[in-house]
JSON list of C-alpha atoms in Angstrom, two decimals:
[
{"chain": "A", "resi": 1, "resn": "MET", "atom": "CA", "xyz": [20.49, 69.95, -9.57]},
{"chain": "A", "resi": 2, "resn": "ARG", "atom": "CA", "xyz": [22.46, 67.73, -7.20]},
{"chain": "A", "resi": 3, "resn": "LEU", "atom": "CA", "xyz": [20.07, 68.57, -4.39]},
{"chain": "A", "resi": 4, "resn": "LEU", "atom": "CA", "xyz": [17.12, 67.63, -6.59]},
{"chain": "A", "resi": 5, "resn": "CYS", "atom": "CA", "xyz": [18.78, 64.32, -7.55]},
{"chain": "A", "resi": 6, "resn": "ALA", "atom": "CA", "xyz": [19.54, 63.55, -3.91]},
{"chain": "A", "resi": 7, "resn": "PHE", "atom": "CA", "xyz": [15.92, 64.32, -2.98]},
{"chain": "A", "resi": 8, "resn": "ASP", "atom": "CA", "xyz": [14.73, 62.09, -5.83]},
{"chain": "A", "resi": 9, "resn": "ARG", "atom": "CA", "xyz": [16.94, 59.17, -4.75]},
{"chain": "A", "resi": 10, "resn": "GLY", "atom": "CA", "xyz": [15.97, 59.56, -1.10]},
{"chain": "A", "resi": 11, "resn": "LEU", "atom": "CA", "xyz": [12.26, 59.86, -1.81]},
{"chain": "A", "resi": 12, "resn": "PHE", "atom": "CA", "xyz": [12.07, 56.79, -4.01]},
{"chain": "A", "resi": 13, "resn": "LYS", "atom": "CA", "xyz": [14.30, 54.77, -1.70]},
{"chain": "A", "resi": 14, "resn": "LEU", "atom": "CA", "xyz": [11.82, 55.58, 1.08]},
{"chain": "A", "resi": 15, "resn": "VAL", "atom": "CA", "xyz": [8.89, 54.66, -1.19]},
{"chain": "A", "resi": 16, "resn": "SER", "atom": "CA", "xyz": [10.60, 51.36, -2.03]},
{"chain": "A", "resi": 17, "resn": "ILE", "atom": "CA", "xyz": [11.19, 50.49, 1.61]},
{"chain": "A", "resi": 18, "resn": "LEU", "atom": "CA", "xyz": [7.62, 51.42, 2.50]},
{"chain": "A", "resi": 19, "resn": "ALA", "atom": "CA", "xyz": [6.19, 49.33, -0.36]},
{"chain": "A", "resi": 20, "resn": "GLN", "atom": "CA", "xyz": [8.29, 46.35, 0.71]},
{"chain": "A", "resi": 21, "resn": "LEU", "atom": "CA", "xyz": [7.16, 46.66, 4.32]},
{"chain": "A", "resi": 22, "resn": "LEU", "atom": "CA", "xyz": [3.53, 46.93, 3.27]},
{"chain": "A", "resi": 23, "resn": "LEU", "atom": "CA", "xyz": [3.90, 43.83, 1.10]},
{"chain": "A", "resi": 24, "resn": "VAL", "atom": "CA", "xyz": [5.40, 41.89, 4.01]},
{"chain": "A", "resi": 25, "resn": "GLY", "atom": "CA", "xyz": [2.54, 43.11, 6.22]},
{"chain": "A", "resi": 26, "resn": "ALA", "atom": "CA", "xyz": [-0.03, 41.98, 3.63]},
{"chain": "A", "resi": 27, "resn": "ALA", "atom": "CA", "xyz": [1.61, 38.55, 3.40]},
{"chain": "A", "resi": 28, "resn": "ALA", "atom": "CA", "xyz": [1.66, 38.25, 7.20]},
{"chain": "A", "resi": 29, "resn": "ALA", "atom": "CA", "xyz": [-2.01, 39.23, 7.49]},
{"chain": "A", "resi": 30, "resn": "ALA", "atom": "CA", "xyz": [-2.97, 36.75, 4.75]},
{"chain": "A", "resi": 31, "resn": "PHE", "atom": "CA", "xyz": [-0.91, 34.02, 6.42]},
{"chain": "A", "resi": 32, "resn": "TYR", "atom": "CA", "xyz": [-2.65, 34.76, 9.72]},
{"chain": "A", "resi": 33, "resn": "GLN", "atom": "CA", "xyz": [-6.03, 34.50, 7.95]},
{"chain": "A", "resi": 34, "resn": "VAL", "atom": "CA", "xyz": [-5.13, 31.03, 6.64]},
{"chain": "A", "resi": 35, "resn": "ILE", "atom": "CA", "xyz": [-3.90, 29.88, 10.07]},
{"chain": "A", "resi": 36, "resn": "ALA", "atom": "CA", "xyz": [-6.94, 31.31, 11.84]},
{"chain": "A", "resi": 37, "resn": "ARG", "atom": "CA", "xyz": [-9.40, 29.80, 9.37]},
{"chain": "A", "resi": 38, "resn": "PHE", "atom": "CA", "xyz": [-7.98, 26.33, 8.80]},
{"chain": "A", "resi": 39, "resn": "ILE", "atom": "CA", "xyz": [-6.01, 25.54, 11.95]},
{"chain": "A", "resi": 40, "resn": "LEU", "atom": "CA", "xyz": [-7.73, 27.55, 14.67]},
{"chain": "A", "resi": 41, "resn": "HIS", "atom": "CA", "xyz": [-11.19, 27.23, 13.00]},
{"chain": "A", "resi": 42, "resn": "SER", "atom": "CA", "xyz": [-11.90, 30.82, 14.00]},
{"chain": "A", "resi": 43, "resn": "PRO", "atom": "CA", "xyz": [-11.48, 33.14, 11.02]},
{"chain": "A", "resi": 44, "resn": "ALA", "atom": "CA", "xyz": [-10.56, 36.73, 11.78]},
{"chain": "A", "resi": 45, "resn": "ASP", "atom": "CA", "xyz": [-12.75, 39.32, 10.10]},
{"chain": "A", "resi": 46, "resn": "TRP", "atom": "CA", "xyz": [-10.03, 41.99, 10.05]},
{"chain": "A", "resi": 47, "resn": "SER", "atom": "CA", "xyz": [-7.18, 40.14, 8.33]},
{"chain": "A", "resi": 48, "resn": "GLU", "atom": "CA", "xyz": [-8.75, 39.90, 4.88]},
{"chain": "A", "resi": 49, "resn": "VAL", "atom": "CA", "xyz": [-9.64, 43.59, 4.84]},
{"chain": "A", "resi": 50, "resn": "LEU", "atom": "CA", "xyz": [-6.20, 44.55, 6.12]},
{"chain": "A", "resi": 51, "resn": "THR", "atom": "CA", "xyz": [-4.54, 42.38, 3.45]},
{"chain": "A", "resi": 52, "resn": "ARG", "atom": "CA", "xyz": [-6.60, 44.07, 0.73]},
{"chain": "A", "resi": 53, "resn": "ALA", "atom": "CA", "xyz": [-5.83, 47.56, 2.04]},
{"chain": "A", "resi": 54, "resn": "LEU", "atom": "CA", "xyz": [-2.09, 46.88, 2.30]},
{"chain": "A", "resi": 55, "resn": "LEU", "atom": "CA", "xyz": [-2.03, 45.43, -1.22]},
{"chain": "A", "resi": 56, "resn": "ILE", "atom": "CA", "xyz": [-3.80, 48.51, -2.58]},
{"chain": "A", "resi": 57, "resn": "TRP", "atom": "CA", "xyz": [-1.14, 50.72, -1.01]},
{"chain": "A", "resi": 58, "resn": "THR", "atom": "CA", "xyz": [1.65, 48.42, -2.21]},
{"chain": "A", "resi": 59, "resn": "VAL", "atom": "CA", "xyz": [0.41, 48.45, -5.80]},
{"chain": "A", "resi": 60, "resn": "LEU", "atom": "CA", "xyz": [0.02, 52.22, -5.97]},
{"chain": "A", "resi": 61, "resn": "LEU", "atom": "CA", "xyz": [3.46, 52.82, -4.45]},
{"chain": "A", "resi": 62, "resn": "GLY", "atom": "CA", "xyz": [4.87, 50.16, -6.78]},
{"chain": "A", "resi": 63, "resn": "VAL", "atom": "CA", "xyz": [3.44, 51.99, -9.79]},
{"chain": "A", "resi": 64, "resn": "ALA", "atom": "CA", "xyz": [5.40, 55.08, -8.76]},
{"chain": "A", "resi": 65, "resn": "LEU", "atom": "CA", "xyz": [8.57, 52.99, -8.49]},
{"chain": "A", "resi": 66, "resn": "ALA", "atom": "CA", "xyz": [7.92, 51.40, -11.88]},
{"chain": "A", "resi": 67, "resn": "PHE", "atom": "CA", "xyz": [7.51, 54.83, -13.49]},
{"chain": "A", "resi": 68, "resn": "ARG", "atom": "CA", "xyz": [10.71, 56.03, -11.82]},
{"chain": "A", "resi": 69, "resn": "HIS", "atom": "CA", "xyz": [12.75, 53.08, -13.06]},
{"chain": "A", "resi": 70, "resn": "GLY", "atom": "CA", "xyz": [11.20, 53.11, -16.54]},
{"chain": "A", "resi": 71, "resn": "ALA", "atom": "CA", "xyz": [9.73, 49.66, -16.04]},
{"chain": "A", "resi": 72, "resn": "MET", "atom": "CA", "xyz": [6.27, 50.37, -17.44]},
{"chain": "A", "resi": 73, "resn": "ILE", "atom": "CA", "xyz": [5.30, 48.52, -20.59]},
{"chain": "A", "resi": 74, "resn": "SER", "atom": "CA", "xyz": [5.71, 50.68, -23.67]},
{"chain": "A", "resi": 75, "resn": "VAL", "atom": "CA", "xyz": [5.56, 50.46, -27.44]},
{"chain": "A", "resi": 76, "resn": "GLU", "atom": "CA", "xyz": [8.92, 51.74, -28.60]},
{"chain": "A", "resi": 77, "resn": "LEU", "atom": "CA", "xyz": [8.53, 51.54, -32.37]},
{"chain": "A", "resi": 78, "resn": "LEU", "atom": "CA", "xyz": [8.26, 55.29, -32.92]},
{"chain": "A", "resi": 79, "resn": "ARG", "atom": "CA", "xyz": [10.85, 56.08, -30.25]},
{"chain": "A", "resi": 80, "resn": "ASN", "atom": "CA", "xyz": [13.36, 53.73, -31.88]},
{"chain": "A", "resi": 81, "resn": "LEU", "atom": "CA", "xyz": [12.77, 55.26, -35.31]},
{"chain": "A", "resi": 82, "resn": "LEU", "atom": "CA", "xyz": [13.47, 58.78, -34.06]},
{"chain": "A", "resi": 83, "resn": "GLY", "atom": "CA", "xyz": [16.77, 60.15, -32.92]},
{"chain": "A", "resi": 84, "resn": "GLY", "atom": "CA", "xyz": [18.23, 63.22, -31.30]},
{"chain": "A", "resi": 85, "resn": "THR", "atom": "CA", "xyz": [15.94, 66.20, -30.85]},
{"chain": "A", "resi": 86, "resn": "LYS", "atom": "CA", "xyz": [12.86, 64.47, -32.28]},
{"chain": "A", "resi": 87, "resn": "ARG", "atom": "CA", "xyz": [13.21, 61.64, -29.77]},
{"chain": "A", "resi": 88, "resn": "ARG", "atom": "CA", "xyz": [13.61, 64.13, -26.94]},
{"chain": "A", "resi": 89, "resn": "VAL", "atom": "CA", "xyz": [10.47, 66.00, -28.06]},
{"chain": "A", "resi": 90, "resn": "LEU", "atom": "CA", "xyz": [8.54, 62.71, -28.20]},
{"chain": "A", "resi": 91, "resn": "GLU", "atom": "CA", "xyz": [9.75, 61.82, -24.70]},
{"chain": "A", "resi": 92, "resn": "ALA", "atom": "CA", "xyz": [8.69, 65.26, -23.46]},
{"chain": "A", "resi": 93, "resn": "ILE", "atom": "CA", "xyz": [5.21, 64.82, -24.93]},
{"chain": "A", "resi": 94, "resn": "ILE", "atom": "CA", "xyz": [4.89, 61.35, -23.43]},
{"chain": "A", "resi": 95, "resn": "GLY", "atom": "CA", "xyz": [6.23, 62.52, -20.06]},
{"chain": "A", "resi": 96, "resn": "LEU", "atom": "CA", "xyz": [3.92, 65.51, -19.90]},
{"chain": "A", "resi": 97, "resn": "THR", "atom": "CA", "xyz": [0.93, 63.41, -20.98]},
{"chain": "A", "resi": 98, "resn": "CYS", "atom": "CA", "xyz": [1.64, 60.79, -18.31]},
{"chain": "A", "resi": 99, "resn": "ALA", "atom": "CA", "xyz": [2.27, 63.42, -15.63]},
{"chain": "A", "resi": 100, "resn": "SER", "atom": "CA", "xyz": [-0.93, 65.26, -16.59]},
{"chain": "A", "resi": 101, "resn": "PHE", "atom": "CA", "xyz": [-2.99, 62.08, -16.40]},
{"chain": "A", "resi": 102, "resn": "LEU", "atom": "CA", "xyz": [-1.42, 61.13, -13.07]},
{"chain": "A", "resi": 103, "resn": "GLY", "atom": "CA", "xyz": [-2.05, 64.65, -11.74]},
{"chain": "A", "resi": 104, "resn": "PHE", "atom": "CA", "xyz": [-5.70, 64.35, -12.80]},
{"chain": "A", "resi": 105, "resn": "LEU", "atom": "CA", "xyz": [-5.87, 60.93, -11.13]},
{"chain": "A", "resi": 106, "resn": "ALA", "atom": "CA", "xyz": [-4.40, 62.41, -7.94]},
{"chain": "A", "resi": 107, "resn": "TRP", "atom": "CA", "xyz": [-6.97, 65.21, -8.00]},
{"chain": "A", "resi": 108, "resn": "ILE", "atom": "CA", "xyz": [-9.89, 62.80, -8.52]},
{"chain": "A", "resi": 109, "resn": "GLY", "atom": "CA", "xyz": [-8.45, 60.45, -5.88]},
{"chain": "A", "resi": 110, "resn": "GLY", "atom": "CA", "xyz": [-8.16, 63.35, -3.44]},
{"chain": "A", "resi": 111, "resn": "ASN", "atom": "CA", "xyz": [-11.80, 64.25, -4.03]},
{"chain": "A", "resi": 112, "resn": "MET", "atom": "CA", "xyz": [-12.85, 60.63, -3.50]},
{"chain": "A", "resi": 113, "resn": "THR", "atom": "CA", "xyz": [-10.79, 60.45, -0.31]},
{"chain": "A", "resi": 114, "resn": "TYR", "atom": "CA", "xyz": [-12.42, 63.60, 0.99]},
{"chain": "A", "resi": 115, "resn": "ARG", "atom": "CA", "xyz": [-15.94, 62.37, 0.18]},
{"chain": "A", "resi": 116, "resn": "VAL", "atom": "CA", "xyz": [-15.58, 59.07, 2.07]},
{"chain": "A", "resi": 117, "resn": "ARG", "atom": "CA", "xyz": [-13.84, 60.51, 5.13]},
{"chain": "A", "resi": 118, "resn": "PHE", "atom": "CA", "xyz": [-16.79, 59.73, 7.43]},
{"chain": "A", "resi": 119, "resn": "GLN", "atom": "CA", "xyz": [-17.22, 56.12, 6.31]},
{"chain": "A", "resi": 120, "resn": "THR", "atom": "CA", "xyz": [-15.46, 53.48, 8.36]},
{"chain": "A", "resi": 121, "resn": "VAL", "atom": "CA", "xyz": [-14.18, 50.01, 7.64]},
{"chain": "A", "resi": 122, "resn": "PRO", "atom": "CA", "xyz": [-16.16, 48.02, 10.21]},
{"chain": "A", "resi": 123, "resn": "SER", "atom": "CA", "xyz": [-13.65, 45.23, 10.80]},
{"chain": "A", "resi": 124, "resn": "LEU", "atom": "CA", "xyz": [-10.71, 47.62, 11.20]},
{"chain": "A", "resi": 125, "resn": "ASP", "atom": "CA", "xyz": [-12.60, 50.51, 12.81]},
{"chain": "A", "resi": 126, "resn": "ILE", "atom": "CA", "xyz": [-10.73, 53.11, 10.75]},
{"chain": "A", "resi": 127, "resn": "SER", "atom": "CA", "xyz": [-11.90, 55.61, 8.16]},
{"chain": "A", "resi": 128, "resn": "ILE", "atom": "CA", "xyz": [-12.00, 54.15, 4.67]},
{"chain": "A", "resi": 129, "resn": "SER", "atom": "CA", "xyz": [-10.33, 57.36, 3.52]},
{"chain": "A", "resi": 130, "resn": "TRP", "atom": "CA", "xyz": [-7.00, 55.90, 4.75]},
{"chain": "A", "resi": 131, "resn": "ILE", "atom": "CA", "xyz": [-7.36, 53.24, 2.07]},
{"chain": "A", "resi": 132, "resn": "TYR", "atom": "CA", "xyz": [-8.56, 55.69, -0.59]},
{"chain": "A", "resi": 133, "resn": "LEU", "atom": "CA", "xyz": [-5.62, 57.96, 0.24]},
{"chain": "A", "resi": 134, "resn": "ALA", "atom": "CA", "xyz": [-3.41, 55.51, -1.65]},
{"chain": "A", "resi": 135, "resn": "ILE", "atom": "CA", "xyz": [-4.82, 56.86, -4.93]},
{"chain": "A", "resi": 136, "resn": "PRO", "atom": "CA", "xyz": [-3.71, 60.50, -4.63]},
{"chain": "A", "resi": 137, "resn": "VAL", "atom": "CA", "xyz": [-0.46, 59.59, -2.88]},
{"chain": "A", "resi": 138, "resn": "GLY", "atom": "CA", "xyz": [0.47, 56.93, -5.43]},
{"chain": "A", "resi": 139, "resn": "ALA", "atom": "CA", "xyz": [-0.55, 59.06, -8.41]},
{"chain": "A", "resi": 140, "resn": "THR", "atom": "CA", "xyz": [1.35, 62.10, -7.09]},
{"chain": "A", "resi": 141, "resn": "LEU", "atom": "CA", "xyz": [4.48, 60.03, -6.50]},
{"chain": "A", "resi": 142, "resn": "ALA", "atom": "CA", "xyz": [4.13, 58.51, -9.97]},
{"chain": "A", "resi": 143, "resn": "ALA", "atom": "CA", "xyz": [3.80, 61.98, -11.53]},
{"chain": "A", "resi": 144, "resn": "ILE", "atom": "CA", "xyz": [6.91, 63.10, -9.65]},
{"chain": "A", "resi": 145, "resn": "ALA", "atom": "CA", "xyz": [8.66, 59.95, -10.89]},
{"chain": "A", "resi": 146, "resn": "VAL", "atom": "CA", "xyz": [7.74, 60.63, -14.51]},
{"chain": "A", "resi": 147, "resn": "LEU", "atom": "CA", "xyz": [8.96, 64.21, -14.30]},
{"chain": "A", "resi": 148, "resn": "ALA", "atom": "CA", "xyz": [12.12, 63.24, -12.41]},
{"chain": "A", "resi": 149, "resn": "ARG", "atom": "CA", "xyz": [12.97, 60.56, -14.95]},
{"chain": "A", "resi": 150, "resn": "TRP", "atom": "CA", "xyz": [12.35, 62.95, -17.84]},
{"chain": "A", "resi": 151, "resn": "CYS", "atom": "CA", "xyz": [14.33, 65.80, -16.24]},
{"chain": "A", "resi": 152, "resn": "ALA", "atom": "CA", "xyz": [17.23, 63.48, -15.47]},
{"chain": "A", "resi": 153, "resn": "GLY", "atom": "CA", "xyz": [17.32, 62.49, -19.15]},
{"chain": "A", "resi": 154, "resn": "GLU", "atom": "CA", "xyz": [17.44, 58.80, -18.34]},
{"chain": "A", "resi": 155, "resn": "GLU", "atom": "CA", "xyz": [15.72, 57.69, -21.56]},
{"chain": "A", "resi": 156, "resn": "GLU", "atom": "CA", "xyz": [18.74, 58.47, -23.72]},
{"chain": "A", "resi": 157, "resn": "ASP", "atom": "CA", "xyz": [19.60, 55.29, -25.63]},
{"chain": "A", "resi": 158, "resn": "VAL", "atom": "CA", "xyz": [19.48, 53.09, -22.56]},
{"chain": "A", "resi": 159, "resn": "PRO", "atom": "CA", "xyz": [18.73, 49.55, -23.67]},
{"chain": "A", "resi": 160, "resn": "VAL", "atom": "CA", "xyz": [15.94, 48.25, -21.50]},
{"chain": "A", "resi": 161, "resn": "ARG", "atom": "CA", "xyz": [15.81, 44.50, -21.18]},
{"chain": "A", "resi": 162, "resn": "ASN", "atom": "CA", "xyz": [12.53, 42.93, -20.25]},
{"chain": "A", "resi": 163, "resn": "ASP", "atom": "CA", "xyz": [11.59, 39.34, -19.48]},
{"chain": "A", "resi": 164, "resn": "ALA", "atom": "CA", "xyz": [10.15, 38.79, -22.97]},
{"chain": "A", "resi": 165, "resn": "GLN", "atom": "CA", "xyz": [13.62, 39.17, -24.47]},
{"chain": "A", "resi": 166, "resn": "GLY", "atom": "CA", "xyz": [14.87, 35.97, -22.86]}
]
């Protein structure tokens, strides 16, 4: 179990670092686009596409991190009414439902990635499948995050404070 927890921590620390680097890269590419367009008067055709691709990857990796940290929006009325074993059963049903949906999304995303493998992004001169690959990777990581969070039992009476609570 310790090995699994260490793998979990290491994996999602790596995902976090990667998402942060991709976000910085997207900001840099967008900043370059603004400079090139308004100061140099020579807009670059690649920077907007690169910014979009990096943001897609950042969002899908960020979703996995949000699932892992329990930061997804939820309606907790039923969960708060239940206690003990019933709450744990509800959490198992929710976890398995989320993981199943994310697994299905990863499968569909993998099929989409495979189908577009010969199409290229003209301004970047790369296969568009590199952008589509964010779907199965992000969904798989999110499914792993849901299962890891459920297996670790981190939903047990942990008060989650969100921004709406002031």
